[in-house]
JSON list of C-alpha atoms and ligand atoms in Angstrom, two decimals:
[
{"chain": "A", "resi": 1, "resn": "MET", "atom": "CA", "xyz": [62.48, 161.78, 212.76]},
{"chain": "A", "resi": 2, "resn": "GLN", "atom": "CA", "xyz": [64.01, 163.82, 209.90]},
{"chain": "A", "resi": 3, "resn": "PRO", "atom": "CA", "xyz": [67.76, 163.40, 209.44]},
{"chain": "A", "resi": 4, "resn": "ASN", "atom": "CA", "xyz": [69.72, 166.53, 210.19]},
{"chain": "A", "resi": 5, "resn": "LEU", "atom": "CA", "xyz": [70.46, 167.56, 206.58]},
{"chain": "A", "resi": 6, "resn": "ASN", "atom": "CA", "xyz": [72.62, 170.48, 207.57]},
{"chain": "A", "resi": 7, "resn": "TYR", "atom": "CA", "xyz": [74.88, 168.23, 209.60]},
{"chain": "A", "resi": 8, "resn": "THR", "atom": "CA", "xyz": [75.07, 165.75, 206.67]},
{"chain": "A", "resi": 9, "resn": "LYS", "atom": "CA", "xyz": [76.04, 168.52, 204.25]},
{"chain": "A", "resi": 10, "resn": "ILE", "atom": "CA", "xyz": [78.66, 169.94, 206.59]},
{"chain": "A", "resi": 11, "resn": "THR", "atom": "CA", "xyz": [80.16, 166.45, 207.09]},
{"chain": "A", "resi": 12, "resn": "GLN", "atom": "CA", "xyz": [80.26, 165.85, 203.31]},
{"chain": "A", "resi": 13, "resn": "TYR", "atom": "CA", "xyz": [81.94, 169.23, 202.79]},
{"chain": "A", "resi": 14, "resn": "ILE", "atom": "CA", "xyz": [84.59, 168.47, 205.41]},
{"chain": "A", "resi": 15, "resn": "MET", "atom": "CA", "xyz": [85.24, 164.96, 204.01]},
{"chain": "A", "resi": 16, "resn": "ALA", "atom": "CA", "xyz": [85.20, 165.94, 200.31]},
{"chain": "A", "resi": 17, "resn": "GLY", "atom": "CA", "xyz": [88.52, 165.98, 198.58]},
{"chain": "A", "resi": 18, "resn": "ASN", "atom": "CA", "xyz": [90.66, 164.69, 201.42]},
{"chain": "A", "resi": 19, "resn": "ARG", "atom": "CA", "xyz": [91.65, 161.30, 199.94]},
{"chain": "A", "resi": 20, "resn": "THR", "atom": "CA", "xyz": [93.27, 160.10, 196.75]},
{"chain": "A", "resi": 21, "resn": "PHE", "atom": "CA", "xyz": [94.42, 156.73, 195.46]},
{"chain": "A", "resi": 22, "resn": "THR", "atom": "CA", "xyz": [97.85, 156.00, 193.98]},
{"chain": "A", "resi": 23, "resn": "MET", "atom": "CA", "xyz": [99.82, 153.14, 192.52]},
{"chain": "A", "resi": 24, "resn": "ILE", "atom": "CA", "xyz": [103.60, 153.10, 192.23]},
{"chain": "A", "resi": 25, "resn": "LYS", "atom": "CA", "xyz": [103.74, 151.31, 188.88]},
{"chain": "A", "resi": 26, "resn": "PRO", "atom": "CA", "xyz": [105.87, 148.27, 187.88]},
{"chain": "A", "resi": 27, "resn": "ASP", "atom": "CA", "xyz": [108.54, 150.42, 186.16]},
{"chain": "A", "resi": 28, "resn": "ALA", "atom": "CA", "xyz": [109.21, 152.45, 189.32]},
{"chain": "A", "resi": 29, "resn": "VAL", "atom": "CA", "xyz": [109.15, 149.35, 191.54]},
{"chain": "A", "resi": 30, "resn": "ARG", "atom": "CA", "xyz": [111.62, 147.57, 189.19]},
{"chain": "A", "resi": 31, "resn": "ALA", "atom": "CA", "xyz": [113.89, 150.64, 189.17]},
{"chain": "A", "resi": 32, "resn": "GLY", "atom": "CA", "xyz": [114.05, 150.63, 192.99]},
{"chain": "A", "resi": 33, "resn": "ASN", "atom": "CA", "xyz": [112.18, 153.91, 193.40]},
{"chain": "A", "resi": 34, "resn": "ILE", "atom": "CA", "xyz": [109.51, 152.93, 195.97]},
{"chain": "A", "resi": 35, "resn": "GLY", "atom": "CA", "xyz": [111.42, 154.64, 198.78]},
{"chain": "A", "resi": 36, "resn": "ASN", "atom": "CA", "xyz": [112.16, 157.83, 196.80]},
{"chain": "A", "resi": 37, "resn": "ILE", "atom": "CA", "xyz": [108.53, 158.20, 195.74]},
{"chain": "A", "resi": 38, "resn": "LEU", "atom": "CA", "xyz": [107.15, 157.50, 199.23]},
{"chain": "A", "resi": 39, "resn": "GLN", "atom": "CA", "xyz": [109.51, 160.13, 200.61]},
{"chain": "A", "resi": 40, "resn": "MET", "atom": "CA", "xyz": [108.13, 162.72, 198.18]},
{"chain": "A", "resi": 41, "resn": "ILE", "atom": "CA", "xyz": [104.57, 161.73, 199.15]},
{"chain": "A", "resi": 42, "resn": "ASN", "atom": "CA", "xyz": [105.48, 162.01, 202.83]},
{"chain": "A", "resi": 43, "resn": "GLU", "atom": "CA", "xyz": [107.17, 165.39, 202.40]},
{"chain": "A", "resi": 44, "resn": "ALA", "atom": "CA", "xyz": [104.09, 166.67, 200.54]},
{"chain": "A", "resi": 45, "resn": "GLY", "atom": "CA", "xyz": [102.10, 166.10, 203.73]},
{"chain": "A", "resi": 46, "resn": "TYR", "atom": "CA", "xyz": [100.05, 162.99, 202.92]},
{"chain": "A", "resi": 47, "resn": "ARG", "atom": "CA", "xyz": [98.98, 160.57, 205.64]},
{"chain": "A", "resi": 48, "resn": "ILE", "atom": "CA", "xyz": [98.96, 156.92, 204.54]},
{"chain": "A", "resi": 49, "resn": "VAL", "atom": "CA", "xyz": [95.46, 155.48, 205.10]},
{"chain": "A", "resi": 50, "resn": "ALA", "atom": "CA", "xyz": [96.19, 152.11, 203.41]},
{"chain": "A", "resi": 51, "resn": "MET", "atom": "CA", "xyz": [99.16, 150.59, 201.57]},
{"chain": "A", "resi": 52, "resn": "LYS", "atom": "CA", "xyz": [100.27, 147.28, 200.05]},
{"chain": "A", "resi": 53, "resn": "LEU", "atom": "CA", "xyz": [102.80, 145.70, 197.69]},
{"chain": "A", "resi": 54, "resn": "THR", "atom": "CA", "xyz": [100.74, 143.61, 195.30]},
{"chain": "A", "resi": 55, "resn": "GLN", "atom": "CA", "xyz": [100.52, 142.48, 191.66]},
{"chain": "A", "resi": 56, "resn": "LEU", "atom": "CA", "xyz": [97.53, 142.89, 189.34]},
{"chain": "A", "resi": 57, "resn": "SER", "atom": "CA", "xyz": [96.52, 139.99, 187.11]},
{"chain": "A", "resi": 58, "resn": "LEU", "atom": "CA", "xyz": [95.90, 140.93, 183.48]},
{"chain": "A", "resi": 59, "resn": "ALA", "atom": "CA", "xyz": [92.14, 140.63, 184.14]},
{"chain": "A", "resi": 60, "resn": "LYS", "atom": "CA", "xyz": [92.29, 142.85, 187.24]},
{"chain": "A", "resi": 61, "resn": "ALA", "atom": "CA", "xyz": [94.35, 145.48, 185.38]},
{"chain": "A", "resi": 62, "resn": "GLY", "atom": "CA", "xyz": [91.70, 145.40, 182.64]},
{"chain": "A", "resi": 63, "resn": "GLU", "atom": "CA", "xyz": [88.99, 145.94, 185.23]},
{"chain": "A", "resi": 64, "resn": "PHE", "atom": "CA", "xyz": [90.84, 148.79, 186.95]},
{"chain": "A", "resi": 65, "resn": "TYR", "atom": "CA", "xyz": [91.41, 150.62, 183.64]},
{"chain": "A", "resi": 66, "resn": "GLU", "atom": "CA", "xyz": [88.04, 149.68, 182.08]},
{"chain": "A", "resi": 67, "resn": "VAL", "atom": "CA", "xyz": [87.31, 153.38, 181.46]},
{"chain": "A", "resi": 68, "resn": "HIS", "atom": "CA", "xyz": [90.12, 153.30, 178.84]},
{"chain": "A", "resi": 69, "resn": "LYS", "atom": "CA", "xyz": [88.82, 150.13, 177.13]},
{"chain": "A", "resi": 70, "resn": "GLU", "atom": "CA", "xyz": [88.25, 151.80, 173.77]},
{"chain": "A", "resi": 71, "resn": "ARG", "atom": "CA", "xyz": [91.63, 153.55, 173.72]},
{"chain": "A", "resi": 72, "resn": "PRO", "atom": "CA", "xyz": [94.34, 152.18, 171.38]},
{"chain": "A", "resi": 73, "resn": "PHE", "atom": "CA", "xyz": [96.80, 151.80, 174.29]},
{"chain": "A", "resi": 74, "resn": "TYR", "atom": "CA", "xyz": [94.44, 149.76, 176.51]},
{"chain": "A", "resi": 75, "resn": "GLY", "atom": "CA", "xyz": [96.06, 146.38, 175.79]},
{"chain": "A", "resi": 76, "resn": "GLU", "atom": "CA", "xyz": [99.58, 147.73, 176.28]},
{"chain": "A", "resi": 77, "resn": "LEU", "atom": "CA", "xyz": [98.49, 149.51, 179.49]},
{"chain": "A", "resi": 78, "resn": "CYS", "atom": "CA", "xyz": [96.99, 146.32, 180.99]},
{"chain": "A", "resi": 79, "resn": "GLU", "atom": "CA", "xyz": [100.01, 144.20, 179.99]},
{"chain": "A", "resi": 80, "resn": "PHE", "atom": "CA", "xyz": [102.36, 146.71, 181.57]},
{"chain": "A", "resi": 81, "resn": "MET", "atom": "CA", "xyz": [100.34, 147.22, 184.77]},
{"chain": "A", "resi": 82, "resn": "SER", "atom": "CA", "xyz": [100.24, 143.45, 185.35]},
{"chain": "A", "resi": 83, "resn": "SER", "atom": "CA", "xyz": [103.93, 142.93, 184.47]},
{"chain": "A", "resi": 84, "resn": "GLY", "atom": "CA", "xyz": [105.25, 143.15, 188.04]},
{"chain": "A", "resi": 85, "resn": "PRO", "atom": "CA", "xyz": [104.53, 144.28, 191.58]},
{"chain": "A", "resi": 86, "resn": "ILE", "atom": "CA", "xyz": [102.98, 147.66, 192.32]},
{"chain": "A", "resi": 87, "resn": "VAL", "atom": "CA", "xyz": [102.48, 149.62, 195.53]},
{"chain": "A", "resi": 88, "resn": "ALA", "atom": "CA", "xyz": [98.81, 150.58, 195.97]},
{"chain": "A", "resi": 89, "resn": "ALA", "atom": "CA", "xyz": [97.91, 153.23, 198.54]},
{"chain": "A", "resi": 90, "resn": "ILE", "atom": "CA", "xyz": [95.16, 155.52, 199.78]},
{"chain": "A", "resi": 91, "resn": "LEU", "atom": "CA", "xyz": [96.52, 158.92, 200.79]},
{"chain": "A", "resi": 92, "resn": "GLU", "atom": "CA", "xyz": [94.92, 161.66, 202.87]},
{"chain": "A", "resi": 93, "resn": "LYS", "atom": "CA", "xyz": [95.36, 165.41, 203.11]},
{"chain": "A", "resi": 94, "resn": "ASP", "atom": "CA", "xyz": [93.32, 168.50, 202.26]},
{"chain": "A", "resi": 95, "resn": "ASN", "atom": "CA", "xyz": [92.66, 168.84, 198.52]},
{"chain": "A", "resi": 96, "resn": "ALA", "atom": "CA", "xyz": [94.22, 165.39, 198.07]},
{"chain": "A", "resi": 97, "resn": "VAL", "atom": "CA", "xyz": [93.32, 164.66, 194.43]},
{"chain": "A", "resi": 98, "resn": "GLU", "atom": "CA", "xyz": [94.36, 167.99, 192.89]},
{"chain": "A", "resi": 99, "resn": "ASP", "atom": "CA", "xyz": [97.49, 168.41, 195.00]},
{"chain": "A", "resi": 100, "resn": "PHE", "atom": "CA", "xyz": [98.58, 164.85, 194.19]},
{"chain": "A", "resi": 101, "resn": "ARG", "atom": "CA", "xyz": [98.18, 165.44, 190.46]},
{"chain": "A", "resi": 102, "resn": "ASN", "atom": "CA", "xyz": [100.42, 168.48, 190.83]},
{"chain": "A", "resi": 103, "resn": "LEU", "atom": "CA", "xyz": [102.94, 166.42, 192.79]},
{"chain": "A", "resi": 104, "resn": "ILE", "atom": "CA", "xyz": [103.11, 163.67, 190.14]},
{"chain": "A", "resi": 105, "resn": "GLY", "atom": "CA", "xyz": [103.09, 165.97, 187.07]},
{"chain": "A", "resi": 106, "resn": "ALA", "atom": "CA", "xyz": [101.72, 165.46, 183.55]},
{"chain": "A", "resi": 107, "resn": "THR", "atom": "CA", "xyz": [100.88, 161.96, 182.26]},
{"chain": "A", "resi": 108, "resn": "ASN", "atom": "CA", "xyz": [103.63, 162.25, 179.65]},
{"chain": "A", "resi": 109, "resn": "PRO", "atom": "CA", "xyz": [106.92, 162.81, 181.54]},
{"chain": "A", "resi": 110, "resn": "ALA", "atom": "CA", "xyz": [108.15, 164.94, 178.63]},
{"chain": "A", "resi": 111, "resn": "ASN", "atom": "CA", "xyz": [105.52, 167.50, 179.74]},
{"chain": "A", "resi": 112, "resn": "ALA", "atom": "CA", "xyz": [105.90, 166.99, 183.51]},
{"chain": "A", "resi": 113, "resn": "ALA", "atom": "CA", "xyz": [107.07, 170.04, 185.48]},
{"chain": "A", "resi": 114, "resn": "PRO", "atom": "CA", "xyz": [110.60, 169.82, 186.92]},
{"chain": "A", "resi": 115, "resn": "GLY", "atom": "CA", "xyz": [110.69, 168.33, 190.40]},
{"chain": "A", "resi": 116, "resn": "THR", "atom": "CA", "xyz": [107.49, 166.30, 189.96]},
{"chain": "A", "resi": 117, "resn": "ILE", "atom": "CA", "xyz": [107.51, 162.53, 190.52]},
{"chain": "A", "resi": 118, "resn": "ARG", "atom": "CA", "xyz": [107.06, 161.77, 186.83]},
{"chain": "A", "resi": 119, "resn": "ALA", "atom": "CA", "xyz": [109.74, 164.26, 185.77]},
{"chain": "A", "resi": 120, "resn": "LYS", "atom": "CA", "xyz": [112.16, 162.47, 188.10]},
{"chain": "A", "resi": 121, "resn": "TYR", "atom": "CA", "xyz": [111.19, 158.82, 187.73]},
{"chain": "A", "resi": 122, "resn": "ALA", "atom": "CA", "xyz": [108.97, 158.22, 184.65]},
{"chain": "A", "resi": 123, "resn": "THR", "atom": "CA", "xyz": [110.44, 157.14, 181.33]},
{"chain": "A", "resi": 124, "resn": "SER", "atom": "CA", "xyz": [107.47, 157.32, 178.92]},
{"chain": "A", "resi": 125, "resn": "VAL", "atom": "CA", "xyz": [103.73, 158.05, 178.75]},
{"chain": "A", "resi": 126, "resn": "GLY", "atom": "CA", "xyz": [103.04, 154.35, 179.32]},
{"chain": "A", "resi": 127, "resn": "GLU", "atom": "CA", "xyz": [105.74, 153.68, 181.91]},
{"chain": "A", "resi": 128, "resn": "ASN", "atom": "CA", "xyz": [105.05, 156.80, 183.93]},
{"chain": "A", "resi": 129, "resn": "ALA", "atom": "CA", "xyz": [106.01, 155.65, 187.46]},
{"chain": "A", "resi": 130, "resn": "VAL", "atom": "CA", "xyz": [102.78, 156.52, 189.31]},
{"chain": "A", "resi": 131, "resn": "HIS", "atom": "CA", "xyz": [99.01, 156.67, 189.01]},
{"chain": "A", "resi": 132, "resn": "GLY", "atom": "CA", "xyz": [96.90, 159.33, 190.69]},
{"chain": "A", "resi": 133, "resn": "SER", "atom": "CA", "xyz": [93.09, 159.48, 190.78]},
{"chain": "A", "resi": 134, "resn": "ASP", "atom": "CA", "xyz": [91.53, 162.21, 188.63]},
{"chain": "A", "resi": 135, "resn": "SER", "atom": "CA", "xyz": [88.49, 162.96, 190.85]},
{"chain": "A", "resi": 136, "resn": "ASP", "atom": "CA", "xyz": [87.18, 162.43, 194.37]},
{"chain": "A", "resi": 137, "resn": "GLU", "atom": "CA", "xyz": [84.65, 159.95, 193.01]},
{"chain": "A", "resi": 138, "resn": "ASN", "atom": "CA", "xyz": [87.31, 157.87, 191.22]},
{"chain": "A", "resi": 139, "resn": "ALA", "atom": "CA", "xyz": [89.58, 158.05, 194.27]},
{"chain": "A", "resi": 140, "resn": "ALA", "atom": "CA", "xyz": [86.84, 156.36, 196.31]},
{"chain": "A", "resi": 141, "resn": "ILE", "atom": "CA", "xyz": [86.15, 153.75, 193.59]},
{"chain": "A", "resi": 142, "resn": "GLU", "atom": "CA", "xyz": [89.85, 152.97, 193.02]},
{"chain": "A", "resi": 143, "resn": "GLY", "atom": "CA", "xyz": [90.59, 152.79, 196.76]},
{"chain": "A", "resi": 144, "resn": "ALA", "atom": "CA", "xyz": [87.71, 150.35, 197.25]},
{"chain": "A", "resi": 145, "resn": "PHE", "atom": "CA", "xyz": [89.04, 148.27, 194.31]},
{"chain": "A", "resi": 146, "resn": "HIS", "atom": "CA", "xyz": [92.24, 147.52, 196.25]},
{"chain": "A", "resi": 147, "resn": "PHE", "atom": "CA", "xyz": [91.32, 147.78, 199.95]},
{"chain": "A", "resi": 148, "resn": "GLY", "atom": "CA", "xyz": [88.64, 146.46, 202.27]},
{"chain": "A", "resi": 149, "resn": "GLY", "atom": "CA", "xyz": [87.46, 148.32, 205.35]},
{"chain": "A", "resi": 150, "resn": "VAL", "atom": "CA", "xyz": [89.80, 146.55, 207.78]},
{"chain": "A", "resi": 151, "resn": "GLU", "atom": "CA", "xyz": [92.84, 147.52, 205.67]},
{"chain": "A", "resi": 152, "resn": "LYS", "atom": "CA", "xyz": [92.22, 151.27, 206.07]},
{"chain": "A", "resi": 153, "resn": "PHE", "atom": "CA", "xyz": [93.52, 153.17, 209.09]},
{"chain": "B", "resi": 201, "resn": "LIG", "atom": "P1", "xyz": [97.34, 156.68, 184.58]},
{"chain": "B", "resi": 201, "resn": "LIG", "atom": "O1", "xyz": [97.29, 157.94, 185.36]},
{"chain": "B", "resi": 201, "resn": "LIG", "atom": "O2", "xyz": [97.63, 155.44, 185.32]},
{"chain": "B", "resi": 201, "resn": "LIG", "atom": "O3", "xyz": [95.95, 156.49, 183.80]},
{"chain": "B", "resi": 201, "resn": "LIG", "atom": "C1", "xyz": [95.84, 155.90, 182.53]},
{"chain": "B", "resi": 201, "resn": "LIG", "atom": "C2", "xyz": [97.16, 155.52, 181.95]},
{"chain": "B", "resi": 201, "resn": "LIG", "atom": "O4", "xyz": [97.17, 155.23, 180.58]},
{"chain": "B", "resi": 201, "resn": "LIG", "atom": "C3", "xyz": [98.11, 156.69, 182.10]},
{"chain": "B", "resi": 201, "resn": "LIG", "atom": "O5", "xyz": [98.45, 156.85, 183.46]},
{"chain": "B", "resi": 201, "resn": "LIG", "atom": "C4", "xyz": [99.24, 156.28, 181.18]},
{"chain": "B", "resi": 201, "resn": "LIG", "atom": "O6", "xyz": [100.23, 155.52, 181.83]},
{"chain": "B", "resi": 201, "resn": "LIG", "atom": "C5", "xyz": [98.51, 155.41, 180.18]},
{"chain": "B", "resi": 201, "resn": "LIG", "atom": "N1", "xyz": [98.55, 156.05, 178.87]},
{"chain": "B", "resi": 201, "resn": "LIG", "atom": "C6", "xyz": [98.01, 157.22, 178.52]},
{"chain": "B", "resi": 201, "resn": "LIG", "atom": "N2", "xyz": [98.28, 157.48, 177.22]},
{"chain": "B", "resi": 201, "resn": "LIG", "atom": "C7", "xyz": [99.02, 156.45, 176.77]},
{"chain": "B", "resi": 201, "resn": "LIG", "atom": "C8", "xyz": [99.62, 156.14, 175.51]},
{"chain": "B", "resi": 201, "resn": "LIG", "atom": "N3", "xyz": [99.50, 156.97, 174.47]},
{"chain": "B", "resi": 201, "resn": "LIG", "atom": "N4", "xyz": [100.30, 154.99, 175.41]},
{"chain": "B", "resi": 201, "resn": "LIG", "atom": "C9", "xyz": [100.43, 154.14, 176.48]},
{"chain": "B", "resi": 201, "resn": "LIG", "atom": "N5", "xyz": [99.88, 154.39, 177.69]},
{"chain": "B", "resi": 201, "resn": "LIG", "atom": "C10", "xyz": [99.19, 155.53, 177.83]}
]
């Protein structure tokens, strides 16, 4: 029997774009800002699908940020991201990836719009408080990097 392609397409359309992946980075955890950042995420309407306090090894940070391997800041980025605990989470709402990037603001806090998470809590382009996935595809890959099926609700 042929699969119902229409049904598949409709399901993909409904599911597309409704999840993103975030990390509250070591600088924000050290500064005691987990609660403040989670409150902003909550008030923006995200449902928490998965969440944990964890720490990346240097090797795991290197794997997570492999796409930046050739960039001059790669070593510094991996050292920093493995320097202390992080909060990793999968978040759900309509248009999750794009809306989350608006909520966190520009990578460099000097360019982040007032009221965004990075404008409030980031100190530099490297120590920028939070990570947010840049596409639906990367959100799925990054979420799967940190969470197994039984850890998602
Ligand atoms: P993030 O969204 O986690 O994705 C890649 C990270 O690389 C980015 O946030 C920044 O924290 C970091 N990054 C980007 N540019 C620089 C830079 N010039 N120096 C140090 N870190 C950087």
